[in-house]
Amino acid sequence: MENRPLEYDYTVAKMFMLTTIVLGIVGMTIGVFIAFELAFPGLNTILGSGLAEYTNFSRLRPLHTDSVAFGFTVSGIFATWFYVGQRVLKVSMAESKFLMFVGKLQFWLYVIGVAAAVVTLFMGYTTSKEYAEFEWPIDIAIVIVWVLWGVSIFGLIGIRREKSLYISIWYYIATFLGVAMLYLFNNMEVPTMLATSPAGETNIGDWLHSISMYAGTNDALVQWWYGHNAVAFVFTVPIVAMIYYFLPKESGQAIYSYKLSLLSFWGLMFVYLWAGGHHLLFSTVPDWMQTMGSVFSVVLILPSWGSAINMLLTMKGEWQQVAASPLIKFMILASTFYMFSTLEGPIQAIKSVNAIAHFTDWIVGHVHDGTLGWVGFMIIAALYHMAPRVFKRELYSKSLMAAQFWIQTLGIVLYFTSMWIAGITQGMMWRAHDEFGNLAYSFIDTVDVLHPYYALRGTGGLLYLVGFFMFAYNIYKTMTAGRRVEESELQNASPMGA
Amino acid sequence: MNFNEFAAYAYFFLIMFLVIGTYSYIYHLYKNRKDVTGVDYEDYSNMALKDDIDDAPVKSMSDDKEK
Ligand code: HEM
Ligand code: HEM
């Protein structure tokens, strides 16, 4: 047999790149649709009142959140892991048949899990816990997928050539451990079939429907310890892993300060876990816990900005690259939005601010400057960087990429500015009262006032979605029609066609 | 000491511990500049920059075995 030189094997990375794009399209299309439902309620019954069960806002909302979080984002995490992991550990998946098998198994189980999740959510099966809506059989499938991913991570580390673990690997490991712990504890649930009514009847429940093992305030606490850290370990930690690899690599610049990256890592790990209380301010959880949540949220600025500034300073003296390369623009804007949402978050966590912000659209604005600007842009940039390397072809079109960048940036700006105004208006109107303490407005008054902002948000979201389609098209053309490139062209800046 | 008092002390000392821990770690990193194996921390960036399969690792696994 011919003795071929060893190469990195991107089979599994490619598979997850595909699901990143497909699930991104699914999730964001639903997002745009529900955004317009809020602006134009008639859309809730667009297929007639007979089918309204499947088209209304409340049925579709979890499909949006779960497909962007556990579909788009988690696929992006897996895709980049199977790329970055091999490279910084300097070991190829082709060297281990076992790891190759585990990786593919993980992919197919994941696809089955996603399909089951989509179908059951559409049918209305839900545990009603935000970001943990899946019923127990799907939870079990997810746990297996996660364990397989763990086998991949530690398996690859076990056969590595590079002794030290690059900072991104630390972040991937933290993602793995963090989500494993959170997911297991928050999803402890019992099928209602096993329940007995106060009157002693049995067999009145359903095998597929379950309820949480915790009740009341305890349930709320566990839920938001989970919910908050899902933000930490799905929308922050793995995305930091990505930027620490892709930005230095694409720009050819060493990380501004590797020491700072180590420090920020431990800072983030220690602080994040304690900040979940800020989701439960003014609720029934103990007061000291709420205060602790607020305090840790403010402290959280430090490690967050530590990473973000480290990234911006990596470009020190190299800012012409930001102007020249749309790919680097995506990453610089991503870290800027990261700074932005990690400043906004702590402000919203201050009790007096939260009194106005909670339950309003300002929170939704915060969510989306984080997810669209930081998570979305970083994953898009990562895939753009990977595409020429995994397909051995030049990126199809630089100008298309630049156009996408500006369209999506405009979309994000429309999204969060409209939600700020909407949120603060809402917060102020809800609490306005006359001298006798009678509320000045009823709920429907706020709905009336907010209509234009909802329409604007829908438009912003639509622009972002259009940009995402441009991204999908660009990657597809790269795969099928891009000019073939040599290894030597792939050192740093990605090759791009006009 | 009731629970709240205990929690307050525990909280205070935890914060003290974390602050001291963090600052000592910063001091340690910047004073030594190199880790115990003698590699400058900043050189670890090369794990990403020179990551082709035939690039030399910053710190190779096989070095260990030779020792
Ligand atoms: C320093 C960092 C951050 C802090 C202190 C923070 C703080 C907060 C606060 C106070 C809330 C509102 C809770 C409420 O009143 O309901 C919130 C909600 C949220 N934040 Fe952040 N945030 C931070 C960073 C981020 C980032 C980077 C993202 C995403 C990329 C993010 C995603 C979310 C999400 C998804 C929610 C909504 C949860 C829900 O109610 O469903 N946050 N955050
Ligand atoms: C195409 C752009 C998008 C649009 C138009 C959109 C729209 C929406 C809408 C209308 C909601 C419900 C808000 C409400 O209940 O008032 C929502 C919630 C949410 N979306 Fe999006 N979305 C988009 C993209 C994304 C992406 C890419 C992510 C994550 C990576 C994301 C994560 C979330 C989360 C976590 C929530 C729940 C927020 C909360 O409970 O406070 N969205 N989105």
XYZ file of C-alpha atoms and ligand atoms in Angstrom:
651
model
C 0.000 0.000 0.000
C 1.174 3.488 -0.788
C 2.557 5.242 2.258
C 0.563 8.469 2.480
C 1.656 11.201 4.877
C -0.509 11.582 7.946
C -3.280 14.191 7.661
C -5.942 15.529 9.972
C -9.243 13.801 9.373
C -12.199 16.190 9.254
C -14.983 13.705 8.463
C -16.859 14.267 11.716
C -16.179 18.010 11.698
C -17.811 18.235 8.255
C -20.859 16.331 9.427
C -21.390 18.747 12.284
C -20.782 21.742 10.023
C -23.745 20.558 8.011
C -26.043 20.342 11.057
C -24.816 23.739 12.271
C -26.033 25.325 9.066
C -29.254 23.343 8.688
C -30.341 23.788 12.296
C -29.318 27.446 12.181
C -31.687 27.948 9.277
C -34.484 26.045 10.999
C -34.083 27.845 14.328
C -33.712 31.332 12.940
C -36.567 30.926 10.466
C -38.820 29.990 13.362
C -37.354 32.939 15.311
C -38.287 35.367 12.582
C -41.735 33.855 12.310
C -42.484 34.150 16.037
C -41.077 37.673 16.044
C -43.651 38.631 13.421
C -46.338 36.765 15.344
C -45.792 39.140 18.226
C -46.120 42.111 15.872
C -48.986 40.713 13.799
C -51.001 38.267 15.943
C -53.029 37.126 12.946
C -50.034 34.969 12.007
C -50.808 32.712 14.962
C -53.641 31.200 12.961
C -52.054 31.485 9.545
C -53.015 27.907 8.641
C -56.531 28.262 10.019
C -57.771 27.816 13.569
C -57.840 24.035 13.160
C -54.057 23.944 12.922
C -53.477 26.860 15.289
C -52.144 24.405 17.841
C -49.040 23.986 15.662
C -48.559 27.549 14.526
C -49.123 29.592 17.658
C -46.367 31.475 19.443
C -46.227 29.350 22.556
C -45.828 26.087 20.649
C -43.106 27.496 18.406
C -41.079 29.497 20.923
C -39.345 26.490 22.525
C -38.664 25.152 19.050
C -36.806 28.384 18.343
C -34.814 28.496 21.566
C -33.939 24.803 21.558
C -32.986 24.605 17.904
C -30.712 27.637 18.052
C -29.165 26.623 21.378
C -28.957 22.848 21.179
C -29.032 22.625 17.396
C -27.102 25.493 15.864
C -24.807 26.356 18.766
C -24.098 22.858 20.053
C -23.448 21.605 16.491
C -21.052 24.504 16.058
C -19.301 23.507 19.273
C -18.955 19.905 18.099
C -17.844 20.915 14.587
C -15.124 23.201 15.907
C -14.031 20.683 18.527
C -13.476 17.992 15.900
C -11.383 20.521 13.990
C -9.521 22.463 16.674
C -9.054 19.470 18.971
C -7.004 17.497 16.470
C -4.925 20.474 15.410
C -3.796 21.844 18.736
C -3.191 18.363 20.142
C -1.364 17.481 16.897
C -3.002 14.140 16.490
C -5.253 12.940 13.685
C -8.529 11.116 14.163
C -7.334 8.875 11.350
C -4.883 7.434 13.868
C -7.611 5.857 15.925
C -10.382 3.754 14.423
C -12.066 3.744 17.805
C -12.282 7.545 18.106
C -13.485 7.749 14.528
C -16.265 5.304 15.295
C -17.242 7.113 18.492
C -17.334 10.434 16.637
C -19.639 9.117 13.935
C -21.836 7.368 16.457
C -22.102 10.637 18.369
C -23.191 12.403 15.194
C -25.914 9.923 14.249
C -27.303 9.688 17.764
C -27.342 13.465 17.884
C -29.317 13.618 14.644
C -31.825 11.103 15.994
C -32.093 13.075 19.237
C -32.693 16.326 17.371
C -35.367 14.741 15.181
C -37.130 13.316 18.227
C -36.929 16.669 20.014
C -38.403 18.571 17.082
C -41.260 16.129 16.604
C -42.207 15.905 20.284
C -42.059 19.659 20.820
C -44.258 20.171 17.773
C -46.716 17.668 19.170
C -46.806 19.588 22.415
C -44.820 17.271 24.660
C -42.867 19.480 27.014
C -41.684 19.591 30.611
C -42.316 23.357 30.547
C -38.886 24.185 31.990
C -37.137 26.751 29.820
C -34.193 25.302 27.839
C -34.985 21.928 29.431
C -38.268 21.245 27.649
C -37.316 17.814 26.322
C -39.095 14.817 27.784
C -37.099 12.154 29.594
C -36.393 9.681 26.732
C -34.756 12.492 24.764
C -32.841 13.583 27.850
C -31.399 10.089 28.052
C -30.357 10.236 24.384
C -28.710 13.601 25.005
C -26.791 12.230 27.966
C -25.458 9.408 25.774
C -24.417 11.872 23.047
C -22.650 13.918 25.677
C -20.821 10.928 27.148
C -19.653 9.971 23.639
C -18.342 13.493 23.177
C -16.465 13.114 26.456
C -14.912 9.887 25.157
C -13.797 11.808 22.059
C -12.289 14.647 24.051
C -10.410 12.554 26.549
C -9.578 9.892 23.977
C -7.939 12.441 21.724
C -6.127 13.995 24.662
C -4.928 10.519 25.594
C -3.127 9.972 22.272
C -1.872 13.546 21.766
C 1.620 14.570 20.628
C 1.499 18.065 22.147
C 1.949 17.694 25.855
C 0.363 20.951 27.028
C -3.281 21.659 26.482
C -3.962 24.845 24.530
C -6.283 27.309 26.273
C -9.158 26.417 23.912
C -8.983 22.817 25.094
C -9.452 23.991 28.668
C -12.604 25.770 27.595
C -13.931 22.747 25.703
C -13.300 20.539 28.729
C -15.105 23.054 30.948
C -18.034 23.016 28.522
C -18.163 19.272 28.690
C -18.045 19.066 32.476
C -20.302 22.062 33.085
C -23.142 20.952 30.841
C -22.908 17.363 32.085
C -23.399 18.431 35.681
C -26.129 20.992 34.974
C -28.133 18.865 32.609
C -28.283 15.864 34.894
C -29.383 17.787 37.962
C -31.977 19.972 36.307
C -33.589 17.169 34.343
C -34.364 14.866 37.244
C -37.972 14.054 36.388
C -40.678 11.459 36.947
C -43.170 10.270 34.308
C -46.674 11.171 35.450
C -47.734 7.586 34.758
C -46.042 6.639 38.025
C -48.035 9.181 40.019
C -50.941 8.503 42.342
C -53.706 11.057 42.766
C -54.760 12.244 46.241
C -57.810 10.019 45.844
C -55.572 7.001 45.323
C -56.136 6.498 41.591
C -53.201 5.175 39.609
C -52.474 4.908 35.871
C -53.940 8.347 35.227
C -50.814 9.905 33.789
C -48.771 9.488 30.656
C -45.530 7.634 30.018
C -44.093 10.384 27.867
C -45.049 13.281 30.084
C -43.008 13.947 33.194
C -42.695 16.439 36.009
C -39.673 17.734 37.867
C -38.496 15.968 41.000
C -38.160 19.329 42.727
C -41.048 21.559 43.712
C -41.741 25.259 44.145
C -38.857 27.494 45.099
C -36.376 24.630 44.984
C -37.415 23.884 41.437
C -36.986 27.534 40.491
C -33.533 27.610 42.045
C -32.319 24.496 40.288
C -33.914 25.653 37.032
C -32.108 28.993 37.018
C -28.867 27.620 38.296
C -29.196 25.494 35.167
C -30.606 28.205 32.894
C -27.953 30.708 33.772
C -25.129 28.248 33.444
C -26.534 26.970 30.179
C -25.799 30.535 29.057
C -22.359 30.134 30.595
C -21.426 26.745 29.213
C -23.229 26.855 25.851
C -23.220 30.523 24.854
C -19.988 31.694 26.491
C -17.341 29.133 27.441
C -17.189 27.143 24.161
C -17.435 30.328 22.119
C -14.430 31.685 23.991
C -12.709 28.406 23.109
C -13.406 29.165 19.455
C -12.191 32.735 19.445
C -8.960 31.832 21.257
C -8.137 29.524 18.385
C -9.626 31.081 15.278
C -8.713 34.727 15.749
C -4.976 34.162 16.361
C -4.879 31.574 13.607
C -6.681 33.615 10.970
C -4.711 36.786 11.741
C -1.368 35.048 12.303
C -0.933 36.927 15.589
C -0.040 35.259 18.867
C -2.601 35.817 21.638
C -1.837 39.201 23.180
C -1.233 37.672 26.599
C -1.415 33.954 27.147
C -1.108 34.540 30.898
C -4.206 36.703 30.855
C -6.086 33.933 29.086
C -5.230 31.520 31.915
C -6.326 34.015 34.538
C -9.594 34.815 32.817
C -10.310 31.135 32.552
C -10.165 30.530 36.289
C -11.948 33.799 36.966
C -14.830 32.822 34.725
C -15.078 29.339 36.214
C -15.207 30.570 39.796
C -17.579 33.433 39.296
C -20.132 32.213 36.766
C -21.617 29.439 38.878
C -22.721 31.829 41.610
C -24.451 34.421 39.477
C -27.626 32.457 38.593
C -29.577 34.170 41.352
C -29.959 37.232 39.123
C -32.728 35.433 37.236
C -34.775 35.181 40.418
C -34.548 38.678 41.866
C -37.671 39.659 43.858
C -38.883 36.058 43.820
C -39.365 33.654 46.741
C -35.738 32.527 46.947
C -33.803 33.677 50.042
C -32.765 37.291 49.962
C -29.065 36.614 50.549
C -29.043 34.381 47.499
C -30.459 37.162 45.346
C -27.855 39.583 46.667
C -25.121 37.058 46.027
C -26.395 36.650 42.466
C -26.238 40.413 41.924
C -22.778 40.790 43.411
C -21.253 37.923 41.460
C -22.884 39.233 38.283
C -21.070 42.518 38.645
C -17.775 40.763 39.381
C -18.335 38.701 36.244
C -17.448 41.711 34.106
C -13.792 41.194 34.977
C -13.072 37.742 33.599
C -15.408 38.361 30.657
C -13.643 41.531 29.637
C -10.316 39.861 30.373
C -10.911 37.485 27.472
C -12.530 40.038 25.199
C -9.809 42.645 25.628
C -7.184 39.972 25.158
C -8.743 39.261 21.774
C -8.957 42.898 20.726
C -5.337 43.475 21.773
C -4.275 40.436 19.763
C -5.013 42.625 16.759
C -2.732 45.382 18.089
C -0.811 46.949 15.228
C -2.710 44.748 12.796
C -5.936 46.687 12.447
C -5.535 46.893 8.678
C -6.459 43.197 8.708
C -9.815 44.070 10.227
C -10.480 46.458 7.382
C -9.234 44.022 4.769
C -10.793 40.739 5.856
C -14.522 40.239 6.403
C -13.671 37.065 8.279
C -11.718 38.985 10.898
C -14.478 41.581 11.017
C -16.898 38.873 12.131
C -14.601 37.886 14.981
C -13.802 41.407 16.123
C -17.466 42.300 16.155
C -18.165 39.063 18.030
C -15.765 39.968 20.818
C -17.118 43.510 20.866
C -20.658 42.180 21.305
C -19.336 39.881 23.985
C -18.069 42.904 25.889
C -21.329 44.613 25.239
C -23.602 41.899 26.575
C -21.335 41.219 29.542
C -21.638 44.865 30.500
C -25.380 44.967 29.879
C -25.949 41.752 31.879
C -24.384 43.001 35.112
C -26.329 46.256 34.803
C -29.555 44.295 34.501
C -28.513 42.218 37.506
C -28.535 45.257 39.804
C -31.720 44.938 41.822
C -33.158 48.364 41.105
C -32.524 48.015 37.379
C -33.907 44.511 37.341
C -37.112 45.806 38.907
C -37.732 47.586 35.623
C -36.070 45.153 33.246
C -37.384 41.801 34.429
C -40.169 40.259 32.300
C -39.663 42.950 29.655
C -38.259 42.947 26.142
C -35.049 44.506 27.383
C -34.040 41.027 28.538
C -34.875 39.652 25.098
C -32.691 42.416 23.642
C -29.824 41.425 25.950
C -30.253 37.792 24.950
C -29.997 38.580 21.256
C -27.090 41.003 21.295
C -25.286 38.140 23.010
C -26.513 35.342 20.801
C -26.676 37.056 17.404
C -23.623 39.269 17.832
C -21.351 37.024 19.849
C -22.440 33.393 19.451
C -23.792 33.620 15.901
C -20.938 35.694 14.487
C -18.255 33.597 16.118
C -19.698 30.322 14.833
C -20.111 31.794 11.349
C -16.482 32.980 11.406
C -15.269 29.600 12.646
C -17.030 27.775 9.830
C -15.686 30.237 7.272
C -12.175 29.609 8.543
C -12.638 25.844 8.540
C -14.277 25.546 5.108
C -11.169 26.095 2.932
C -9.199 23.722 5.142
C -11.679 20.885 5.284
C -12.720 21.126 1.617
C -9.279 22.173 0.335
C -10.906 24.940 -1.663
C -10.865 28.697 -1.667
C -13.804 30.469 -0.019
C -16.226 31.138 -2.820
C -16.826 34.857 -2.454
C -15.273 37.552 -0.312
C -17.677 40.267 -1.438
C -20.665 38.102 -0.577
C -19.156 37.595 2.855
C -18.663 41.317 3.321
C -22.244 42.021 2.234
C -23.461 39.381 4.674
C -21.481 41.012 7.467
C -23.076 44.417 6.976
C -26.601 43.073 6.502
C -26.390 40.990 9.654
C -24.814 43.780 11.670
C -27.658 46.070 10.679
C -30.072 43.309 11.657
C -28.546 42.999 15.141
C -28.609 46.737 15.701
C -32.288 46.916 14.726
C -32.996 43.967 16.999
C -31.437 45.229 20.191
C -32.268 48.920 19.859
C -35.948 48.168 19.279
C -35.971 45.799 22.245
C -34.331 48.345 24.524
C -36.949 50.926 23.772
C -39.733 48.376 23.953
C -38.404 46.927 27.217
C -37.942 50.169 29.064
C -41.268 51.516 27.820
C -42.943 48.353 29.034
C -41.195 48.445 32.402
C -42.142 52.071 32.981
C -45.758 51.631 31.885
C -46.321 48.588 34.083
C -45.278 50.425 37.205
C -46.798 53.845 36.454
C -49.578 54.756 38.888
C -51.592 57.729 40.007
C -51.449 59.389 43.428
C -53.773 56.755 44.915
C -51.675 53.855 43.729
C -54.010 52.836 40.899
C -52.132 51.511 37.901
C -52.110 54.029 35.077
C -52.185 51.494 32.253
C -53.632 48.096 31.590
C -51.584 45.409 29.885
C -53.161 45.912 26.472
C -52.062 49.582 26.453
C -48.440 48.420 26.445
C -49.133 45.970 23.627
C -50.501 48.811 21.509
C -47.513 51.041 22.128
C -45.003 48.291 21.407
C -46.321 47.299 17.997
C -43.858 49.359 15.884
C -40.877 48.088 17.882
C -41.985 44.496 17.429
C -42.254 45.073 13.692
C -38.733 46.573 13.714
C -37.360 43.605 15.642
C -38.945 41.228 13.153
C -37.289 43.166 10.332
C -33.917 43.073 12.075
C -34.280 39.329 12.574
C -35.228 38.899 8.933
C -32.049 40.702 7.842
C -29.999 38.423 10.059
C -31.716 35.407 8.529
C -31.102 36.670 4.997
C -27.426 36.993 5.926
C -27.454 33.468 7.247
C -28.770 32.188 3.925
C -25.947 34.063 2.192
C -23.549 32.280 4.520
C -25.063 28.876 3.719
C -24.862 29.615 -0.015
C -21.250 30.789 0.252
C -20.226 27.620 2.072
C -22.152 25.460 -0.383
C -20.428 27.121 -3.351
C -17.054 26.826 -1.614
C -17.666 23.124 -1.265
C -18.723 22.597 -4.863
C -17.191 25.363 -6.979
C -14.327 26.992 -5.046
C -10.878 27.006 -6.636
C -8.738 24.153 -5.328
C -5.916 25.306 -3.070
C -2.594 23.910 -1.874
C -1.691 23.338 1.779
C 0.755 26.237 1.577
C -2.043 28.758 0.975
C -3.772 27.736 4.174
C -1.277 28.957 6.744
C -3.064 31.978 8.166
C -5.521 34.225 6.339
C -8.098 32.081 4.558
C -7.952 32.235 0.760
C -11.034 33.971 -0.636
C -12.335 34.375 -4.161
C -13.666 37.735 -5.340
C -24.019 31.181 65.861
C -27.164 30.899 63.775
C -27.171 29.960 60.129
C -27.240 33.491 58.771
C -24.283 34.529 60.849
C -22.407 31.445 59.752
C -23.290 32.125 56.102
C -22.046 35.688 56.387
C -18.684 34.581 57.824
C -18.363 31.796 55.286
C -19.153 34.229 52.497
C -16.594 36.750 53.748
C -13.820 34.215 54.054
C -14.624 32.637 50.732
C -14.298 36.011 49.038
C -11.059 36.728 50.905
C -9.724 33.363 49.867
C -10.647 33.889 46.214
C -9.198 37.392 46.106
C -5.926 36.306 47.700
C -5.826 33.206 45.510
C -6.361 35.183 42.329
C -3.817 37.854 43.121
C -1.193 35.280 44.114
C -1.824 33.477 40.856
C -1.367 36.711 38.893
C 1.800 37.450 40.836
C 3.075 33.941 40.251
C 2.409 34.059 36.500
C 4.038 37.416 35.942
C 6.989 36.895 38.263
C 8.031 33.506 36.934
C 7.051 34.133 33.309
C 7.927 30.477 32.692
C 6.192 27.389 33.982
C 7.938 24.595 35.876
C 9.128 22.959 32.685
C 10.880 26.146 31.606
C 8.515 27.091 28.784
C 7.588 30.764 28.595
C 3.814 30.975 28.971
C 3.564 33.185 25.922
C 5.133 30.468 23.752
C 2.051 28.382 24.261
C 0.301 30.572 21.681
C 2.314 28.656 19.118
C 0.178 25.616 19.771
C -2.445 27.350 17.628
C -0.171 29.200 15.220
C 1.987 26.201 14.325
C -0.570 23.443 14.316
C 0.120 21.469 11.166
C 0.488 17.802 11.880
C 4.219 17.853 11.076
C 5.006 21.090 12.983
C 7.106 20.561 16.075
C 5.015 20.616 19.263
C 5.767 23.328 21.827
C 6.307 20.589 24.357
C 6.323 17.134 22.896
C 4.937 14.022 24.539
C 7.831 11.979 23.207
C 10.429 14.256 24.882
C 9.168 12.867 28.134
C 9.796 9.316 27.166
C 13.356 10.015 26.117
C 14.252 11.428 29.522
C -21.352 39.146 32.679
C -22.158 38.434 32.035
C -23.662 38.448 32.098
C -24.498 38.797 33.130
C -24.144 39.276 34.519
C -25.847 38.602 32.636
C -26.989 38.911 33.366
C -28.279 38.646 32.970
C -29.474 39.079 33.654
C -29.512 39.938 34.904
C -30.535 38.565 32.986
C -31.999 38.824 33.253
C -32.675 37.997 34.251
C -34.126 38.403 34.335
O -34.419 39.479 34.897
O -34.964 37.656 33.841
C -30.005 37.800 31.873
C -30.756 37.079 30.985
C -30.209 36.345 29.949
N -28.921 36.405 29.496
Fe -27.381 37.332 30.371
N -25.818 38.146 31.359
C -24.494 38.038 30.986
C -24.021 37.620 29.768
C -24.775 36.966 28.816
C -24.280 36.459 27.552
C -22.863 36.630 27.035
C -25.335 35.821 26.967
C -25.443 35.098 25.656
C -24.679 35.015 24.723
C -26.464 35.924 27.860
C -27.696 35.354 27.644
C -28.800 35.534 28.433
C -30.050 34.846 28.229
C -30.336 33.787 27.149
C -30.947 35.361 29.177
C -32.425 35.064 29.294
C -32.780 33.967 30.186
C -34.265 33.782 30.205
O -34.963 34.507 30.925
O -34.745 32.909 29.484
N -26.099 36.638 28.951
N -28.624 37.886 31.891
C -32.903 35.275 13.133
C -32.876 35.906 14.183
C -33.715 35.683 15.415
C -34.961 36.159 15.707
C -35.853 37.020 14.823
C -35.301 35.711 17.029
C -36.511 35.980 17.659
C -36.854 35.587 18.936
C -38.119 35.832 19.591
C -39.288 36.578 18.961
C -38.055 35.313 20.833
C -39.146 35.332 21.902
C -39.087 36.568 22.712
C -40.256 36.693 23.652
O -40.707 35.699 24.220
O -40.717 37.828 23.829
C -36.742 34.735 21.007
C -36.273 34.146 22.155
C -35.006 33.616 22.293
N -34.036 33.482 21.307
Fe -34.139 34.250 19.414
N -34.261 34.985 17.534
C -33.272 34.928 16.569
C -32.058 34.270 16.666
C -31.579 33.649 17.806
C -30.307 32.978 17.927
C -29.270 32.821 16.806
C -30.222 32.528 19.206
C -29.123 31.744 19.908
C -27.993 31.366 19.427
C -31.448 32.894 19.891
C -31.752 32.592 21.212
C -32.929 32.907 21.854
C -33.174 32.641 23.262
C -32.170 32.011 24.246
C -34.472 33.099 23.542
C -35.188 33.075 24.894
C -35.025 34.429 25.547
C -35.685 34.607 26.881
O -36.360 33.703 27.380
O -35.523 35.699 27.475
N -32.249 33.562 19.012
N -36.022 34.910 19.823
